[in-house]
Amino acid sequence: EVQLVESGGDLVQSGGSLRLSCAASGFSVSDYYMNWVRQAPGGGLEWVSILYSGGDIFYADSVDGRFTISRDISRNTLSLQMNNLKADDTAVYFCVKGGIRGTNFDFWGRGTLVSVSS
Amino acid sequence: SYVLTQPPSVSVAPGQTARLTCGGDHIEKRGVHWYQQKPGQAPVLVINDDRDRPSGIPERFSGSNSGNTATLTISGVEAGDEADYYCQVLDGTSYVFGTGTKVTVL
């Protein structure tokens, strides 16, 4: 059974840093495109970053240069290092497994809340 | 960047049909995916690549894509279908979500 469990969300001051983790089970994070998607309070979904199975990485313009996605194959985890956080980064962050063709998202974790105070 | 537009809300009586639209420039050339998100829960993929239903999704959910509009149709709406629905496409190396439609079952 596929499971994704996020952790690391917290209240942090503007300009601060935070590291999110996602523990995967039921599949290997190295075999699929893995993503972070966020949702601001009362808002819609916003794609944040992707780590391809082959290792390529891409970011949304809103976080490029501040966030870093990575994976630990031995621990089967996905991480998101977030630096220079802004109030606009306040959101629930979902760890998301990409579909087999990499065009969509076929399984989502329950999310972890990041709150940035200004 | 590519923009997807959805109506903010749709209301439908139980047993009736809800049609949710997702507008985008020449969207018919892209595969459109639909997600259902109930309050306090993570999104769930309900339609893949315009019209394919993932395993476990009821046949009441169907999709289509033509011209500048993709449509998610929910037939025989049930109370449990009340949720936010988002469309999504791949745009180069990034992913775009629609603004979301809240479905209210009367």
Tab-separated table of C-alpha atoms in Angstrom:
chain	number	residue	atom	x	y	z
A	1	GLU	CA	0.000	0.000	0.000
A	2	VAL	CA	1.318	3.407	-1.007
A	3	GLN	CA	1.781	5.846	1.866
A	4	LEU	CA	3.288	9.326	2.081
A	5	VAL	CA	3.759	10.957	5.484
A	6	GLU	CA	4.995	14.531	5.712
A	7	SER	CA	6.641	16.107	8.721
A	8	GLY	CA	8.565	19.222	9.664
A	9	GLY	CA	5.916	21.887	9.345
A	10	ASP	CA	6.144	24.636	11.944
A	11	LEU	CA	5.709	28.320	12.722
A	12	VAL	CA	8.760	30.284	11.595
A	13	GLN	CA	9.633	33.941	11.260
A	14	SER	CA	10.010	35.650	7.922
A	15	GLY	CA	13.531	35.128	6.609
A	16	GLY	CA	13.900	31.866	8.482
A	17	SER	CA	14.439	28.319	7.257
A	18	LEU	CA	12.614	25.026	7.559
A	19	ARG	CA	13.133	21.508	6.277
A	20	LEU	CA	10.198	19.290	5.349
A	21	SER	CA	10.445	15.526	5.058
A	22	CYS	CA	8.223	12.941	3.425
A	23	ALA	CA	8.477	9.275	4.311
A	24	ALA	CA	7.327	7.024	1.493
A	25	SER	CA	6.299	3.393	1.663
A	26	GLY	CA	4.856	0.928	-0.809
A	27	PHE	CA	7.096	2.158	-3.621
A	28	SER	CA	10.556	3.632	-4.169
A	29	VAL	CA	10.904	7.421	-4.466
A	30	SER	CA	13.694	6.835	-6.971
A	31	ASP	CA	11.300	5.143	-9.424
A	32	TYR	CA	8.794	7.982	-9.784
A	33	TYR	CA	8.610	11.728	-10.272
A	34	MET	CA	8.187	13.152	-6.758
A	35	ASN	CA	6.694	16.545	-6.058
A	36	TRP	CA	5.811	19.121	-3.472
A	37	VAL	CA	2.516	20.945	-3.927
A	38	ARG	CA	1.241	23.594	-1.529
A	39	GLN	CA	-2.080	25.123	-0.603
A	40	ALA	CA	-2.386	28.458	1.147
A	41	PRO	CA	-5.137	28.745	3.789
A	42	GLY	CA	-8.452	28.915	1.986
A	43	GLY	CA	-6.656	28.908	-1.350
A	44	GLY	CA	-6.023	26.716	-4.326
A	45	LEU	CA	-3.296	24.250	-5.207
A	46	GLU	CA	0.133	25.443	-6.327
A	47	TRP	CA	2.863	23.150	-7.651
A	48	VAL	CA	6.204	23.881	-5.943
A	49	SER	CA	8.901	21.482	-7.139
A	50	ILE	CA	9.631	18.168	-8.836
A	51	LEU	CA	12.437	15.640	-8.648
A	52	TYR	CA	12.449	13.339	-11.656
A	53	SER	CA	13.331	9.687	-11.282
A	54	GLY	CA	16.382	10.417	-13.429
A	55	GLY	CA	17.458	13.213	-11.091
A	56	ASP	CA	16.401	16.371	-12.951
A	57	ILE	CA	14.889	19.044	-10.722
A	58	PHE	CA	12.556	21.945	-11.430
A	59	TYR	CA	10.960	24.640	-9.295
A	60	ALA	CA	8.080	27.063	-9.540
A	61	ASP	CA	9.285	30.617	-10.164
A	62	SER	CA	7.902	31.670	-6.780
A	63	VAL	CA	10.370	29.462	-4.882
A	64	ASP	CA	13.300	29.091	-7.282
A	65	GLY	CA	16.552	30.018	-5.562
A	66	ARG	CA	15.078	29.644	-2.074
A	67	PHE	CA	13.829	26.041	-1.952
A	68	THR	CA	15.787	22.834	-2.581
A	69	ILE	CA	14.224	19.437	-3.223
A	70	SER	CA	16.157	16.234	-2.571
A	71	ARG	CA	15.702	12.536	-1.869
A	72	ASP	CA	17.371	9.898	0.240
A	73	ILE	CA	17.031	6.605	-1.581
A	74	SER	CA	18.338	4.541	1.340
A	75	ARG	CA	15.655	5.966	3.631
A	76	ASN	CA	13.049	6.281	0.855
A	77	THR	CA	12.346	9.869	1.761
A	78	LEU	CA	11.787	13.151	-0.073
A	79	SER	CA	12.793	16.480	1.457
A	80	LEU	CA	12.253	20.173	0.859
A	81	GLN	CA	14.718	22.655	2.302
A	82	MET	CA	13.072	26.070	2.479
A	83	ASN	CA	15.229	29.154	3.044
A	84	ASN	CA	14.454	32.868	3.234
A	85	LEU	CA	10.822	32.099	3.955
A	86	LYS	CA	8.184	34.732	3.250
A	87	ALA	CA	4.655	35.235	4.541
A	88	ASP	CA	3.376	34.109	1.117
A	89	ASP	CA	4.960	30.702	1.729
A	90	THR	CA	2.399	30.008	4.454
A	91	ALA	CA	0.569	26.883	3.321
A	92	VAL	CA	-0.049	23.210	3.771
A	93	TYR	CA	2.712	21.397	1.897
A	94	PHE	CA	1.787	18.092	0.279
A	95	CYS	CA	4.254	15.418	-0.771
A	96	VAL	CA	2.919	13.982	-4.015
A	97	LYS	CA	3.803	10.961	-6.128
A	98	GLY	CA	3.758	11.566	-9.855
A	99	GLY	CA	1.773	9.390	-12.200
A	100	ILE	CA	3.482	6.830	-14.387
A	101	ARG	CA	3.797	9.293	-17.287
A	102	GLY	CA	4.824	12.188	-15.082
A	103	THR	CA	1.990	14.410	-16.263
A	104	ASN	CA	-0.129	14.317	-13.124
A	105	PHE	CA	-0.224	13.409	-9.448
A	106	ASP	CA	-1.621	10.025	-8.520
A	107	PHE	CA	-1.117	9.906	-4.746
A	108	TRP	CA	-0.941	12.647	-2.135
A	109	GLY	CA	0.199	12.732	1.456
A	110	ARG	CA	-1.948	14.440	4.067
A	111	GLY	CA	0.279	17.492	4.208
A	112	THR	CA	2.184	19.487	6.811
A	113	LEU	CA	1.458	23.109	7.752
A	114	VAL	CA	4.088	25.806	7.375
A	115	SER	CA	3.255	29.183	8.899
A	116	VAL	CA	5.521	32.171	8.294
A	117	SER	CA	5.045	35.191	10.497
A	118	SER	CA	5.969	38.588	9.121
B	1	SER	CA	2.500	31.019	-18.113
B	2	TYR	CA	-0.528	28.910	-18.927
B	3	VAL	CA	-3.766	29.821	-17.147
B	4	LEU	CA	-6.665	27.529	-16.286
B	5	THR	CA	-10.000	29.116	-15.378
B	6	GLN	CA	-12.746	27.406	-13.398
B	7	PRO	CA	-16.047	28.795	-12.108
B	8	PRO	CA	-15.813	29.388	-8.346
B	9	SER	CA	-18.906	27.401	-7.489
B	10	VAL	CA	-21.537	25.029	-8.805
B	11	SER	CA	-24.683	23.953	-6.986
B	12	VAL	CA	-26.573	20.793	-7.858
B	13	ALA	CA	-29.451	18.802	-6.402
B	14	PRO	CA	-28.904	15.163	-5.440
B	15	GLY	CA	-29.392	12.833	-8.375
B	16	GLN	CA	-28.821	15.560	-10.931
B	17	THR	CA	-25.796	16.122	-13.161
B	18	ALA	CA	-22.981	18.566	-12.387
B	19	ARG	CA	-20.786	19.854	-15.192
B	20	LEU	CA	-17.569	21.554	-14.140
B	21	THR	CA	-15.597	23.440	-16.736
B	22	CYS	CA	-11.906	24.217	-17.039
B	23	GLY	CA	-10.949	26.827	-19.605
B	24	GLY	CA	-7.543	27.242	-21.213
B	25	ASP	CA	-6.083	28.326	-24.521
B	26	HIS	CA	-6.275	25.338	-26.908
B	27	ILE	CA	-6.632	23.096	-23.891
B	28	GLU	CA	-7.726	20.252	-26.169
B	29	LYS	CA	-4.043	19.837	-27.090
B	30	ARG	CA	-3.142	19.012	-23.494
B	31	GLY	CA	-4.035	16.134	-21.216
B	32	VAL	CA	-6.284	17.409	-18.445
B	33	HIS	CA	-6.430	15.823	-15.014
B	34	TRP	CA	-9.067	16.392	-12.334
B	35	TYR	CA	-8.773	16.190	-8.549
B	36	GLN	CA	-11.401	16.084	-5.821
B	37	GLN	CA	-10.551	17.616	-2.453
B	38	LYS	CA	-12.882	17.266	0.503
B	39	PRO	CA	-12.475	19.594	3.512
B	40	GLY	CA	-9.393	18.797	5.563
B	41	GLN	CA	-8.290	16.055	3.197
B	42	ALA	CA	-5.667	15.637	0.515
B	43	PRO	CA	-6.715	15.820	-3.139
B	44	VAL	CA	-7.632	12.617	-4.950
B	45	LEU	CA	-7.176	12.051	-8.683
B	46	VAL	CA	-10.612	11.362	-10.200
B	47	ILE	CA	-9.962	11.781	-13.939
B	48	ASN	CA	-6.654	11.172	-15.709
B	49	ASP	CA	-5.754	12.365	-19.224
B	50	ASP	CA	-9.080	13.964	-20.111
B	51	ARG	CA	-11.361	10.957	-19.602
B	52	ASP	CA	-9.691	7.996	-17.857
B	53	ARG	CA	-10.974	6.984	-14.429
B	54	PRO	CA	-8.385	5.675	-11.968
B	55	SER	CA	-9.165	2.467	-10.162
B	56	GLY	CA	-11.792	2.949	-7.465
B	57	ILE	CA	-13.366	6.079	-8.950
B	58	PRO	CA	-17.109	5.628	-9.591
B	59	GLU	CA	-18.417	5.554	-13.158
B	60	ARG	CA	-20.476	8.638	-12.267
B	61	PHE	CA	-17.328	10.664	-12.888
B	62	SER	CA	-16.449	11.303	-16.526
B	63	GLY	CA	-14.386	13.799	-18.468
B	64	SER	CA	-14.076	15.383	-21.871
B	65	ASN	CA	-11.842	17.940	-23.560
B	66	SER	CA	-12.527	19.960	-26.685
B	67	GLY	CA	-11.474	23.312	-28.039
B	68	ASN	CA	-10.717	25.654	-25.168
B	69	THR	CA	-12.731	23.823	-22.509
B	70	ALA	CA	-12.314	20.617	-20.550
B	71	THR	CA	-15.299	19.309	-18.611
B	72	LEU	CA	-15.713	17.075	-15.591
B	73	THR	CA	-19.195	15.589	-15.423
B	74	ILE	CA	-20.633	14.074	-12.267
B	75	SER	CA	-23.792	12.125	-12.995
B	76	GLY	CA	-26.298	11.202	-10.290
B	77	VAL	CA	-24.663	13.537	-7.793
B	78	GLU	CA	-24.502	12.283	-4.222
B	79	ALA	CA	-24.024	14.181	-0.977
B	80	GLY	CA	-20.531	12.719	-0.713
B	81	ASP	CA	-19.512	14.466	-3.937
B	82	GLU	CA	-19.556	17.830	-2.180
B	83	ALA	CA	-15.962	19.028	-2.471
B	84	ASP	CA	-13.558	21.318	-4.288
B	85	TYR	CA	-12.519	20.176	-7.731
B	86	TYR	CA	-9.325	21.236	-9.495
B	87	CYS	CA	-8.207	20.711	-13.083
B	88	GLN	CA	-4.494	20.438	-13.907
B	89	VAL	CA	-2.214	20.303	-16.934
B	90	LEU	CA	1.483	19.966	-17.593
B	91	ASP	CA	3.049	23.134	-19.017
B	92	GLY	CA	6.578	22.425	-20.141
B	93	THR	CA	8.432	21.436	-16.998
B	94	SER	CA	5.905	22.891	-14.574
B	95	TYR	CA	2.407	21.987	-13.538
B	96	VAL	CA	-0.593	24.291	-13.572
B	97	PHE	CA	-3.754	23.961	-11.514
B	98	GLY	CA	-7.050	25.612	-12.170
B	99	THR	CA	-8.550	28.001	-9.658
B	100	GLY	CA	-10.914	25.346	-8.346
B	101	THR	CA	-14.687	24.876	-8.249
B	102	LYS	CA	-16.619	24.277	-5.063
B	103	VAL	CA	-19.460	21.836	-5.647
B	104	THR	CA	-22.380	22.220	-3.271
B	105	VAL	CA	-25.024	19.508	-3.118
B	106	LEU	CA	-28.335	21.135	-2.295
